[in-house]
Tab-separated table of C-alpha atoms in Angstrom:
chain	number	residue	atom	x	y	z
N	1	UNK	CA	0.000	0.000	0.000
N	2	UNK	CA	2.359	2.289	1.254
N	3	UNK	CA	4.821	1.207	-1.584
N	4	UNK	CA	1.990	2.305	-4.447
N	5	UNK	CA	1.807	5.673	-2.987
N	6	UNK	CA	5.551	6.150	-3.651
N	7	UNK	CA	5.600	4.628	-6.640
N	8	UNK	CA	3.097	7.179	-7.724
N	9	UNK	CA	4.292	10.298	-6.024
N	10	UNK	CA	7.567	9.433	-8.051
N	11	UNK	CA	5.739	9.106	-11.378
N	12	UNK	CA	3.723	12.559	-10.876
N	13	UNK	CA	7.350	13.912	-9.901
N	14	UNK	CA	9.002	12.596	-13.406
N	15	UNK	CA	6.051	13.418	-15.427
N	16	UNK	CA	6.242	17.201	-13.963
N	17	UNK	CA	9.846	16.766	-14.901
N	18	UNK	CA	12.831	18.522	-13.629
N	19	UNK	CA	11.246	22.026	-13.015
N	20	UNK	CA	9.358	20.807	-9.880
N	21	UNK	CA	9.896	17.883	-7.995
N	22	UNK	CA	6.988	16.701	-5.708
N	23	UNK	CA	8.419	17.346	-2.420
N	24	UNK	CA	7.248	14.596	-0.148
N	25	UNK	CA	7.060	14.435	3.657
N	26	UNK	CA	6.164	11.296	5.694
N	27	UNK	CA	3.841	11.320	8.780
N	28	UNK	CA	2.891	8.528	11.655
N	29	UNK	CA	-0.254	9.023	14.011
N	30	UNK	CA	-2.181	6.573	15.554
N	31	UNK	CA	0.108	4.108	14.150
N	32	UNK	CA	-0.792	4.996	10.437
N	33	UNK	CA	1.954	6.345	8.093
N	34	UNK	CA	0.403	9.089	5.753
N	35	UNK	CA	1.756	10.986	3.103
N	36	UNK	CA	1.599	14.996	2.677
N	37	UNK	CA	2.487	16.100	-0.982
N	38	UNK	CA	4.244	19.595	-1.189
N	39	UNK	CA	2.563	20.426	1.857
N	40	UNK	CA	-0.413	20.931	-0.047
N	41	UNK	CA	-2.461	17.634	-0.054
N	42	UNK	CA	-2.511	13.798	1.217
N	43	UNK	CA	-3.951	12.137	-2.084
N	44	UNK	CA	-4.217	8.929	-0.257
N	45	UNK	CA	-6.895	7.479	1.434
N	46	UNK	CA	-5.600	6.836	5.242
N	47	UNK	CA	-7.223	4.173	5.507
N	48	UNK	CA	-6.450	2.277	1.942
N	49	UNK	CA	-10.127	2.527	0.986
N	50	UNK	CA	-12.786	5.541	0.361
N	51	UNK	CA	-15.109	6.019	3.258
N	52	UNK	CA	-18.674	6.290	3.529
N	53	UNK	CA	-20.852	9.421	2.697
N	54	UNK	CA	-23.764	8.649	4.838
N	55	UNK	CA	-21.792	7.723	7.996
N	56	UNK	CA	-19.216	11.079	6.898
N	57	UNK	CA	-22.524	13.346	6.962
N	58	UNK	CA	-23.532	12.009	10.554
N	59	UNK	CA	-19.752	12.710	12.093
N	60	UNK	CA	-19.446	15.989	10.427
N	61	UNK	CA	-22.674	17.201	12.139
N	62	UNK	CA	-21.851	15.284	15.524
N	63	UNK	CA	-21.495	17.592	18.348
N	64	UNK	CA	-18.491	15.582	19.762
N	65	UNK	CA	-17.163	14.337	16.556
N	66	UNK	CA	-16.703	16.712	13.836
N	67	UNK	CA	-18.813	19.034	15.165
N	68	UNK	CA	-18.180	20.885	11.361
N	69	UNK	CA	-21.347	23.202	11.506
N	70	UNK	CA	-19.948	24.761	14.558
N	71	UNK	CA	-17.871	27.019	11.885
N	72	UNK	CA	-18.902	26.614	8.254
N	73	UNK	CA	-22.655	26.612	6.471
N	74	UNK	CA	-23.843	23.668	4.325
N	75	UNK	CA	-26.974	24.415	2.213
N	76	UNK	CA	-27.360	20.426	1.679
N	77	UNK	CA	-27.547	20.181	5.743
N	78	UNK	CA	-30.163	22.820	5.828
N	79	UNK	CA	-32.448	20.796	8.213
N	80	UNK	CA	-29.943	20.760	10.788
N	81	UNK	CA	-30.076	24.365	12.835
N	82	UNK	CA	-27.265	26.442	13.619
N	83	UNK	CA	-24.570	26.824	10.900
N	84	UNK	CA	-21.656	28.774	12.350
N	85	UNK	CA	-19.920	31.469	10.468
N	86	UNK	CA	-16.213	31.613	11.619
N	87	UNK	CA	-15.365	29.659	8.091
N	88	UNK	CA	-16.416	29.212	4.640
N	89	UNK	CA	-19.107	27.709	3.314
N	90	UNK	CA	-19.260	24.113	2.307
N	91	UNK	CA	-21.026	24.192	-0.592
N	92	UNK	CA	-19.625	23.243	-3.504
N	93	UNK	CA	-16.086	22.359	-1.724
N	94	UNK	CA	-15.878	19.349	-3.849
N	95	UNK	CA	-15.496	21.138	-6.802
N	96	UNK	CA	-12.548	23.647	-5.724
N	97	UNK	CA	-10.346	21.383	-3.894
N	98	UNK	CA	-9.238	17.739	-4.685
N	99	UNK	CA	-9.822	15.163	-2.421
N	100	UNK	CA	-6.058	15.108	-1.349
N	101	UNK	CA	-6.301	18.870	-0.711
N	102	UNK	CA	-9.561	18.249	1.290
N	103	UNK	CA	-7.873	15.171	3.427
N	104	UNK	CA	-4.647	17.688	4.324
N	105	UNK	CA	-7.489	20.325	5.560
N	106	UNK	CA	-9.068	18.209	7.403
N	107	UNK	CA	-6.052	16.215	8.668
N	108	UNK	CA	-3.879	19.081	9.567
N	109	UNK	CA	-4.766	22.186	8.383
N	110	UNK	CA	-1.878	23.891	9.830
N	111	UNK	CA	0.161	22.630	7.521
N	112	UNK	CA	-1.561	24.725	4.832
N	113	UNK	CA	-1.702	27.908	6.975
N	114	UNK	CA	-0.323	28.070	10.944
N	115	UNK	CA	-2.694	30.736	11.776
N	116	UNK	CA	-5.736	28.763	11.200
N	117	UNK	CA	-7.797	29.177	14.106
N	118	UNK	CA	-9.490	25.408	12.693
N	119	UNK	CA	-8.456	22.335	14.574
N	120	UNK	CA	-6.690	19.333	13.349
N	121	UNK	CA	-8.811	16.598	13.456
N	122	UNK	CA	-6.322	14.021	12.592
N	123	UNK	CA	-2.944	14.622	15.011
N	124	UNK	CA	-2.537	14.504	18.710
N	125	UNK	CA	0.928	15.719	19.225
N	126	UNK	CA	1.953	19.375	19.393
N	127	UNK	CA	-0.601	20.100	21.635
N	128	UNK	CA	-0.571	21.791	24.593
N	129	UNK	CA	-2.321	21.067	28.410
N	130	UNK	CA	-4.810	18.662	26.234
N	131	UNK	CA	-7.993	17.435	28.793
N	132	UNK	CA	-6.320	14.151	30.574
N	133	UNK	CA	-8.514	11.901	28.429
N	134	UNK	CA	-8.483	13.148	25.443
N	135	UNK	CA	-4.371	12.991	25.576
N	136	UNK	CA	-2.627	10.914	22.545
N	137	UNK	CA	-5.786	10.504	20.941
N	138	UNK	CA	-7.005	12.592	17.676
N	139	UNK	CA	-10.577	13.962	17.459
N	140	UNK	CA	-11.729	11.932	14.625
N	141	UNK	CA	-10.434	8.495	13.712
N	142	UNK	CA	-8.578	7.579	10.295
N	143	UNK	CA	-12.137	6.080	9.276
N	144	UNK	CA	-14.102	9.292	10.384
N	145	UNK	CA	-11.561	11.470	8.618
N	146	UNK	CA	-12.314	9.119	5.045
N	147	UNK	CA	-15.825	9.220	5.901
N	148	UNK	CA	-16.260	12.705	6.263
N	149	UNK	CA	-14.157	13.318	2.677
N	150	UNK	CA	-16.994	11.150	1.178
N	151	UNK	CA	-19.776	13.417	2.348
N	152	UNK	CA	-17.963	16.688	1.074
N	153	UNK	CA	-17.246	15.252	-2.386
N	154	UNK	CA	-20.869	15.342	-2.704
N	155	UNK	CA	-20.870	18.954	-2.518
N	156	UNK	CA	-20.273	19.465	-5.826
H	1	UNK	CA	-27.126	55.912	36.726
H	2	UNK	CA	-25.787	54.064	33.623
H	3	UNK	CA	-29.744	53.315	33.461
H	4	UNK	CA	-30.520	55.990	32.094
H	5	UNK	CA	-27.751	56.550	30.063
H	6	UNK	CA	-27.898	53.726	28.023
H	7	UNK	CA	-32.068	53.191	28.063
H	8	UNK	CA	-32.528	54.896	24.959
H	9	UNK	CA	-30.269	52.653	22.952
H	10	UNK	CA	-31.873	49.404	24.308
H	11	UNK	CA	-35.219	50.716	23.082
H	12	UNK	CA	-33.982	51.092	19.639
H	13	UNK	CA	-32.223	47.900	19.601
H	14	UNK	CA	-34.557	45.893	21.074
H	15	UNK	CA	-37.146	47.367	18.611
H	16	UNK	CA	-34.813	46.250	15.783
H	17	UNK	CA	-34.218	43.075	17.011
H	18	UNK	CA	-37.883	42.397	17.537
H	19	UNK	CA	-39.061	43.139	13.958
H	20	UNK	CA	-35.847	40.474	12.915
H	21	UNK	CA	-36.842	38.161	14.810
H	22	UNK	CA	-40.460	38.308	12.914
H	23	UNK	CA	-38.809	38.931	9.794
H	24	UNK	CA	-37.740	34.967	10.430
H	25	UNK	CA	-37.800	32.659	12.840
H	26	UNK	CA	-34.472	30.928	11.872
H	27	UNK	CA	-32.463	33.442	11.165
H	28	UNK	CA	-30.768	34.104	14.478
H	29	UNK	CA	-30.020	37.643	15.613
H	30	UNK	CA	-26.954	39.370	13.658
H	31	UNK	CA	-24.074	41.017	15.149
H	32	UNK	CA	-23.410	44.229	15.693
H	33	UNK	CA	-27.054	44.752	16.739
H	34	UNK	CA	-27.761	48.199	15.435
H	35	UNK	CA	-26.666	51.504	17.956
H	36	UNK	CA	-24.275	48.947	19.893
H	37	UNK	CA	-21.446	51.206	22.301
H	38	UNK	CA	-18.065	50.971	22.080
H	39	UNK	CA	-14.861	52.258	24.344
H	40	UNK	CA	-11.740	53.507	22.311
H	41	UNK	CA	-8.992	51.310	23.717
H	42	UNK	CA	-5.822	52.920	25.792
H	43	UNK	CA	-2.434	52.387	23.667
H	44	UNK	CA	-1.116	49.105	22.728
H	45	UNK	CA	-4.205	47.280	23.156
H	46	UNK	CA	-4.416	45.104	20.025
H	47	UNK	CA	-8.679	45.428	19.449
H	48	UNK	CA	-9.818	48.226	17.253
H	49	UNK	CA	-12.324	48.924	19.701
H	50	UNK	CA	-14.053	47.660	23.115
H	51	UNK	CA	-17.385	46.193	23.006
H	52	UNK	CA	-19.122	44.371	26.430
H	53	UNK	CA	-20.215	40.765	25.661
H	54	UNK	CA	-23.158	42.511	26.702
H	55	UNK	CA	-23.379	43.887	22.894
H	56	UNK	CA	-23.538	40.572	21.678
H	57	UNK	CA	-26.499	39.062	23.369
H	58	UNK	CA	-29.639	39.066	22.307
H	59	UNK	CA	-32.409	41.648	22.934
H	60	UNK	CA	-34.302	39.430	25.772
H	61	UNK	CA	-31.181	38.866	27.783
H	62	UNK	CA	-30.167	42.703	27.560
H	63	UNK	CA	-33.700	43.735	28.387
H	64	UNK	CA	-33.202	41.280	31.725
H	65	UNK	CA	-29.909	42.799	32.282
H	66	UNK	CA	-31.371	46.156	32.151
H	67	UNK	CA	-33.704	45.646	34.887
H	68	UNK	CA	-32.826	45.684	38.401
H	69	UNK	CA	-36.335	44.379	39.327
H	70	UNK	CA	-36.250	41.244	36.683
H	71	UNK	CA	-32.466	40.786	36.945
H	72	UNK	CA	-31.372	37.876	38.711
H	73	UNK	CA	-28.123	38.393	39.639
H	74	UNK	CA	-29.618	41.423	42.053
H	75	UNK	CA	-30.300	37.807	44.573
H	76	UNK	CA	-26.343	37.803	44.989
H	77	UNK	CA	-26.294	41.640	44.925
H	78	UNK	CA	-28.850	41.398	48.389
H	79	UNK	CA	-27.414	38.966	49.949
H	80	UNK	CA	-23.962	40.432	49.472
H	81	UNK	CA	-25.342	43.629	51.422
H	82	UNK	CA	-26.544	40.862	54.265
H	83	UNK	CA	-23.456	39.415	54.678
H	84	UNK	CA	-21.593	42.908	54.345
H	85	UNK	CA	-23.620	43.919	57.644
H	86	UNK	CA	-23.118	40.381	59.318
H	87	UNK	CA	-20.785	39.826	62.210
H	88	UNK	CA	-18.675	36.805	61.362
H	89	UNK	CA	-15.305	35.058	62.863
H	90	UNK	CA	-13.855	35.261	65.993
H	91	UNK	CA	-13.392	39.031	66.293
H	92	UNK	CA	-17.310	39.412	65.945
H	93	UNK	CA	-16.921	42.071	63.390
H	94	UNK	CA	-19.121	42.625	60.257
H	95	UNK	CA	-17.365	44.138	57.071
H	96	UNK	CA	-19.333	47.484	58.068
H	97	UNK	CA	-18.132	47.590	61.444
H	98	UNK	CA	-14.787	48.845	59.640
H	99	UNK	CA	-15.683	50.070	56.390
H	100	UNK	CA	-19.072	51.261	57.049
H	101	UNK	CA	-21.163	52.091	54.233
H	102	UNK	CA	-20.178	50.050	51.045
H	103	UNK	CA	-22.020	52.426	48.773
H	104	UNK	CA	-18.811	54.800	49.301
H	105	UNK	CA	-16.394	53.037	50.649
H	106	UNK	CA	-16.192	50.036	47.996
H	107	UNK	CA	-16.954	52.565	45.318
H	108	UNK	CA	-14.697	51.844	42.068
H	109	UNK	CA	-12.890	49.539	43.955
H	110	UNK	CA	-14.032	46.495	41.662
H	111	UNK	CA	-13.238	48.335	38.679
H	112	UNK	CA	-9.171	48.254	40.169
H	113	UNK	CA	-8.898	44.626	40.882
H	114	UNK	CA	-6.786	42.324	40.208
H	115	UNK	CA	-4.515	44.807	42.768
H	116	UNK	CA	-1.014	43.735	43.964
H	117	UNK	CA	-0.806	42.906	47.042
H	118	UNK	CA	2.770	43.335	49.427
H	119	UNK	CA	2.322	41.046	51.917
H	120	UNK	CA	2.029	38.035	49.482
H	121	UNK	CA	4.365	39.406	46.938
H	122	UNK	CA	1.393	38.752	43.927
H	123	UNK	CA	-1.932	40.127	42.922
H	124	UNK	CA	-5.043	39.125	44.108
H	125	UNK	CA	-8.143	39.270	42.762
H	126	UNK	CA	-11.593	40.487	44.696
H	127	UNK	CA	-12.365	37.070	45.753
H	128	UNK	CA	-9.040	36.986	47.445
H	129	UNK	CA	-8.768	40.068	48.399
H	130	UNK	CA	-12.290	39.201	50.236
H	131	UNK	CA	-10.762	36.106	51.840
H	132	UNK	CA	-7.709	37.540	52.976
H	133	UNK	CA	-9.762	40.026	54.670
H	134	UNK	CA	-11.947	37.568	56.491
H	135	UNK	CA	-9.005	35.583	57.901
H	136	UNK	CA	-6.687	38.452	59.011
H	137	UNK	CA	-9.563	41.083	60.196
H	138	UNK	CA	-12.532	38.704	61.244
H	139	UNK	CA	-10.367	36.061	62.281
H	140	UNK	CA	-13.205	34.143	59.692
H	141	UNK	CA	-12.432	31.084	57.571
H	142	UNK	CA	-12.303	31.566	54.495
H	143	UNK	CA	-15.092	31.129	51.981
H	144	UNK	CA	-15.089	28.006	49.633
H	145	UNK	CA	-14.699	29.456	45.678
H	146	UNK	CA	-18.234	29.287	44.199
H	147	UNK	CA	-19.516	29.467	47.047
H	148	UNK	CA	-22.875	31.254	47.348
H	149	UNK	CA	-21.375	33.955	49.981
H	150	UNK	CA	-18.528	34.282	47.958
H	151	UNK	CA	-20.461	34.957	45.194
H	152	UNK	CA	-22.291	37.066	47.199
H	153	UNK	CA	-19.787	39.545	48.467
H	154	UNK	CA	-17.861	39.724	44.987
H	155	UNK	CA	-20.993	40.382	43.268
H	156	UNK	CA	-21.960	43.231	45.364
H	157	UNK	CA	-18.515	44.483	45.771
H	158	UNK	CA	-18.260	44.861	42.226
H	159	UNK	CA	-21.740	46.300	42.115
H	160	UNK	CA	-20.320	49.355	44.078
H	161	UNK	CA	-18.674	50.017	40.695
H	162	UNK	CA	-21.543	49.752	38.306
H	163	UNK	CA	-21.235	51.782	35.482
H	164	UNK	CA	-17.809	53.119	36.598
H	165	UNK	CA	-14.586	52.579	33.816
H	166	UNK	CA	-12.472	49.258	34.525
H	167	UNK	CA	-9.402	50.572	35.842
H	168	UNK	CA	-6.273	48.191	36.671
H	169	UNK	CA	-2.798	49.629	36.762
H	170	UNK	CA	-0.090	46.817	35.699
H	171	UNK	CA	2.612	49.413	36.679
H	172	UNK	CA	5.481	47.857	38.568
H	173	UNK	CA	5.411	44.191	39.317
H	174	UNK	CA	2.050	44.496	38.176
H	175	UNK	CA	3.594	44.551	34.640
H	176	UNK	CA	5.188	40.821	34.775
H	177	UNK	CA	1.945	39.341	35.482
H	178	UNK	CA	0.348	41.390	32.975
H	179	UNK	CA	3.070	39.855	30.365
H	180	UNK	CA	1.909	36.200	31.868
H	181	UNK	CA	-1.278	36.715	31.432
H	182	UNK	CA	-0.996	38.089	27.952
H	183	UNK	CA	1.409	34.707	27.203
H	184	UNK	CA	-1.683	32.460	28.235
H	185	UNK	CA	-4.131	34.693	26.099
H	186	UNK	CA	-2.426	33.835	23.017
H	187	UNK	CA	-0.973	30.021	23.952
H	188	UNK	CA	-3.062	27.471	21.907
H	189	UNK	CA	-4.205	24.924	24.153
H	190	UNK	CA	-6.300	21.631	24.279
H	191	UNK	CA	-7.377	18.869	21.947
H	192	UNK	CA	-8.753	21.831	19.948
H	193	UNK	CA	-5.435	23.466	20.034
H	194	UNK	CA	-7.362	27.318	20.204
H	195	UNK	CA	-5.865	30.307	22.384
H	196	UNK	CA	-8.277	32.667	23.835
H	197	UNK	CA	-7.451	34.885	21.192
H	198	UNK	CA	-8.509	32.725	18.386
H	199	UNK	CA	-12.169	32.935	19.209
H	200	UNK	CA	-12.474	36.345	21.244
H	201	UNK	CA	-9.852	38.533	19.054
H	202	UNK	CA	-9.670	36.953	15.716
H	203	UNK	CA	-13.895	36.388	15.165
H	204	UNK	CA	-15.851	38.201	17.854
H	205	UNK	CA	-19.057	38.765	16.342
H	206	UNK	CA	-18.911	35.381	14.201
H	207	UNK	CA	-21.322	32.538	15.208
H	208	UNK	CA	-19.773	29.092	16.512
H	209	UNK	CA	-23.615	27.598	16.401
H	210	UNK	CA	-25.810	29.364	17.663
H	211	UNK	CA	-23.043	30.960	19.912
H	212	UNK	CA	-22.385	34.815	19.198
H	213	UNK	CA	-18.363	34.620	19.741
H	214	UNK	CA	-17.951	37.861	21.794
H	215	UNK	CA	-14.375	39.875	22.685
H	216	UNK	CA	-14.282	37.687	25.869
H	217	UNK	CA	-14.323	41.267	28.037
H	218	UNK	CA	-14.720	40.167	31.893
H	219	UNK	CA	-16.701	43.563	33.000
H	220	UNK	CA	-19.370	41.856	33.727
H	221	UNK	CA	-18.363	39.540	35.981
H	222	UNK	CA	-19.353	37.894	38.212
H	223	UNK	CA	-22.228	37.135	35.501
H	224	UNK	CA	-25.606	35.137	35.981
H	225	UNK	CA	-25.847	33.058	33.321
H	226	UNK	CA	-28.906	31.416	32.035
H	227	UNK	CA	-26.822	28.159	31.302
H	228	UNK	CA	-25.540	27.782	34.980
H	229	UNK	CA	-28.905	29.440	36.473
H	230	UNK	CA	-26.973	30.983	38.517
H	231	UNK	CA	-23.899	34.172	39.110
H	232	UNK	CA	-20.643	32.243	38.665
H	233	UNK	CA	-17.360	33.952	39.082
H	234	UNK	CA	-14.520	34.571	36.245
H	235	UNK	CA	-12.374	31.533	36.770
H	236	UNK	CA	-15.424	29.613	36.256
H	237	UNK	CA	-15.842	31.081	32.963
H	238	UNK	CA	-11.954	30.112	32.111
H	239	UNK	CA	-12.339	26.906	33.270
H	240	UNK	CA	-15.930	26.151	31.046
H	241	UNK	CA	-13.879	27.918	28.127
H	242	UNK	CA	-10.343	25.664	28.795
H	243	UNK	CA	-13.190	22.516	28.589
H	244	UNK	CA	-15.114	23.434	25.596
H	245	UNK	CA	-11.355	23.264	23.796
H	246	UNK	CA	-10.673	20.221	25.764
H	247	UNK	CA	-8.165	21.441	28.081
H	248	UNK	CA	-7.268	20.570	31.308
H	249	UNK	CA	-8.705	23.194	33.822
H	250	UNK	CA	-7.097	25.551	36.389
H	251	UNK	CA	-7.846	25.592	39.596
H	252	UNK	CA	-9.992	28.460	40.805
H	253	UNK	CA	-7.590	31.144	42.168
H	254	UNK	CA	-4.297	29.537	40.286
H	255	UNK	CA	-1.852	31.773	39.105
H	256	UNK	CA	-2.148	31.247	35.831
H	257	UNK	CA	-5.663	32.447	35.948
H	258	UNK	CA	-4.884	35.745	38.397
H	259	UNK	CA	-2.600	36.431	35.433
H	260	UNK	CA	-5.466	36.229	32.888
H	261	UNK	CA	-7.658	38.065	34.781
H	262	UNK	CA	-4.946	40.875	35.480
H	263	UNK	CA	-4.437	40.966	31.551
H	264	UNK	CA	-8.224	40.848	30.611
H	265	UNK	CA	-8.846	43.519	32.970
H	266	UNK	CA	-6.442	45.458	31.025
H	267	UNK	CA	-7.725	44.825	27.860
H	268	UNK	CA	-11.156	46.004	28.916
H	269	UNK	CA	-9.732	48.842	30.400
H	270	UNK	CA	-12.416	51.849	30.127
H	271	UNK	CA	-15.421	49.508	29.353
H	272	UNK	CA	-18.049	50.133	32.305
H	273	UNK	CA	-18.695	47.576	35.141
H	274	UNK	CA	-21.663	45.841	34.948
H	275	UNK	CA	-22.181	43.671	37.493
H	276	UNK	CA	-24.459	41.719	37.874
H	277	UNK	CA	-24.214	41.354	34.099
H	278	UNK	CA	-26.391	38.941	32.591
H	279	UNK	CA	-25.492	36.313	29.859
H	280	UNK	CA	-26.543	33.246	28.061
């Protein structure tokens, strides 16, 4: 698995050509090794496998899991009350960001810009004074994190 | 009074409000509510102006805040003014018996704390201040943080100071706390990895929810707050706020949090007391 992503990242990289080689950084949480492309995007799946829309639209509304409407507004959620307004909309996400670019937001946003007041939902170290049992542990699982990237690629 | 002085504005705004609210039923009140006050900050203080959380609640829970009759935290306010005439501890004295009057001799002095003080070689805050006055003067034990008399006192302390300027000096040693607290303001924290100043700097005035993100000014405090159904003091507040990011709480009257409250008080500096303020 973690051989094909290589093998790929190195193909995009010769295919680009000399100009711009895919710069390529490796990281380990929860005891799964993920890959973040020119800090920009994670084009693989962390989990090997696409996740689930329908089960990605309940933990992105969940109060205690991704909790997503806290900040951003989703016309397709409309039935569900109070859409924050600290970050974009949602709407039609799918269509300006791959689903790589979408995983690294969602992962570690951070990455893509330090002032960010979002969380990242998929890294537990770096963190500081972190509730005693939420310590080591990431808000949203590897699954979550896939399942919630196949309920935004709806929003087209 | 400050009554008076800021009636006509609630009218307006509450008028507003009201025809919004008909307007539709979902749409949850916007922020800044029309005619909203402001304080220009003193030098150096990073917000472009001062606005009480009190500007970003809605028009019901202003209207209760308005009104000493329907305002709930006037309960603490009375039985502050019991306990003020109350002879407690061994040396039988009430806080009257040497400060008489609190109407004018606590006046503004709410609006000061956190103070340094010598003897302990820190600041305290008014809940401290309160304490230490009970054990050295009264020969009293202490009250218990939270506890209704200390919530009491505090409240109507601070209610001496109604509608009078926050006013802290972080001159001297003052001024090393004051650089604490502002490291804690702006030191991410917690499973959500957010610093104070994410939420109450960077989007007051931005909806988490149904949640109105306000500056996070403490002028209010202590606050009765419809969620707790009851006044609850400032460290309180910090440590609901440190568990809503999932991080670990202080304890009431830590450091860390005298700090805080030393720089919040500066930040607010010049926005009126309003205790008992209300709040959702």
């Amino acid at each position: 698995m973690r051989t094909g992503v290589m093998v790929a990242a190195l193909a995009v990289s010769a295919v680009i050509g000399g100009a711009a080689i895919a710069a390529e950084r490796q990281v380990t949480e929860q005891g799964i090794t993920y890959t973040i492309v020119d800090e920009h995007a994670i084009p693989e799946s962390l989990t090997g496998k696409p996740g689930d829309p329908e089960k990605g639209r309940k933990v992105f509304v969940n109060r205690k899991l991704g909790n997503c409407l806290a900040c951003h507004q989703v016309s397709a959620l409309a039935d569900e009350p109070y859409h924050g307004n600290v970050g974009p909309s949602l709407d039609g996400v799918a269509s300006r960001l791959s689903e790589g670019e979408m995983r690294l937001r969602i992962v570690d946003p951070k990455v893509v810009n330090p002032d960010t007041i979002m969380p990242a939902f998929f890294r537990s170290t770096g963190l500081h004074d972190v509730l005693e049992k939420f310590r080591g542990k990431t808000i949203l699982t590897a699954e979550q994190v896939e399942d919630v990237i196949a309920f935004l690629k709806t929003l087209q | 009074m400050s009554k008076t002085r800021w009636g006509v504005v609630f009218v307006a705004a509450i008028a507003v409000a009201g025809l919004a609210t008909a307007v539709s039923a979902t749409e949850h009140e916007q922020w800044p509510v029309p005619g909203y006050k402001s304080v220009q900050p003193q030098e150096g203080n990073p917000l472009p102006e001062l606005i009480s959380g009190y500007w970003f609640r809605t028009a019901e829970v202003r209207a209760l805040q308005d009104d000493d009759f329907e305002n709930p935290g006037f309960l603490w306010v009375e039985r502050g003014e019991e306990l003020w005439n109350t002879k407690d501890g061994e040396a039988n004295k009430s806080c009257a018996d040497c400060h008489g009057a609190a109407e004018e001799s606590m006046k503004g002095v709410g609006a000061s704390y956190p103070k340094w003080f010598e003897p302990l070689g820190k600041p305290v805050n008014l809940e401290q201040r309160i304490n230490i006055c009970r054990e050295n003067n009264q020969k009293a034990k202490p009250w218990k943080w939270e506890s209704e008399e200390l919530l009491a006192m505090t409240t109507y302390i601070k209610y001496q100071s109604r509608g009078m300027p926050m006013n802290i000096d972080i001159s001297g040693p003052m001024k090393e706390w004051w650089e604490r607290g502002k490291k804690e303001y702006y030191q991410r924290r917690g499973q959500l990895d957010m610093s104070c100043a994410n939420c109450h700097e960077g989007y007051y005035g931005h909806k988490i929810r149904a949640d109105t993100l306000s500056q996070g000014q403490i002028n209010g405090f202590p606050t009765y707050r419809l969620k707790w159904q009851k006044i609850g003091s400032l460290h309180r507040r910090f440590r609901g706020c440190n568990k809503q990011i999932r991080a670990t709480p202080n304890p009431y009257g830590d450091d860390e949090y005298i700090a805080l409250e030393v720089y919040l008080a500066w930040r607010g500096m010049g926005l009126p007391v309003e205790t008992p303020a209300v709040r959702q």
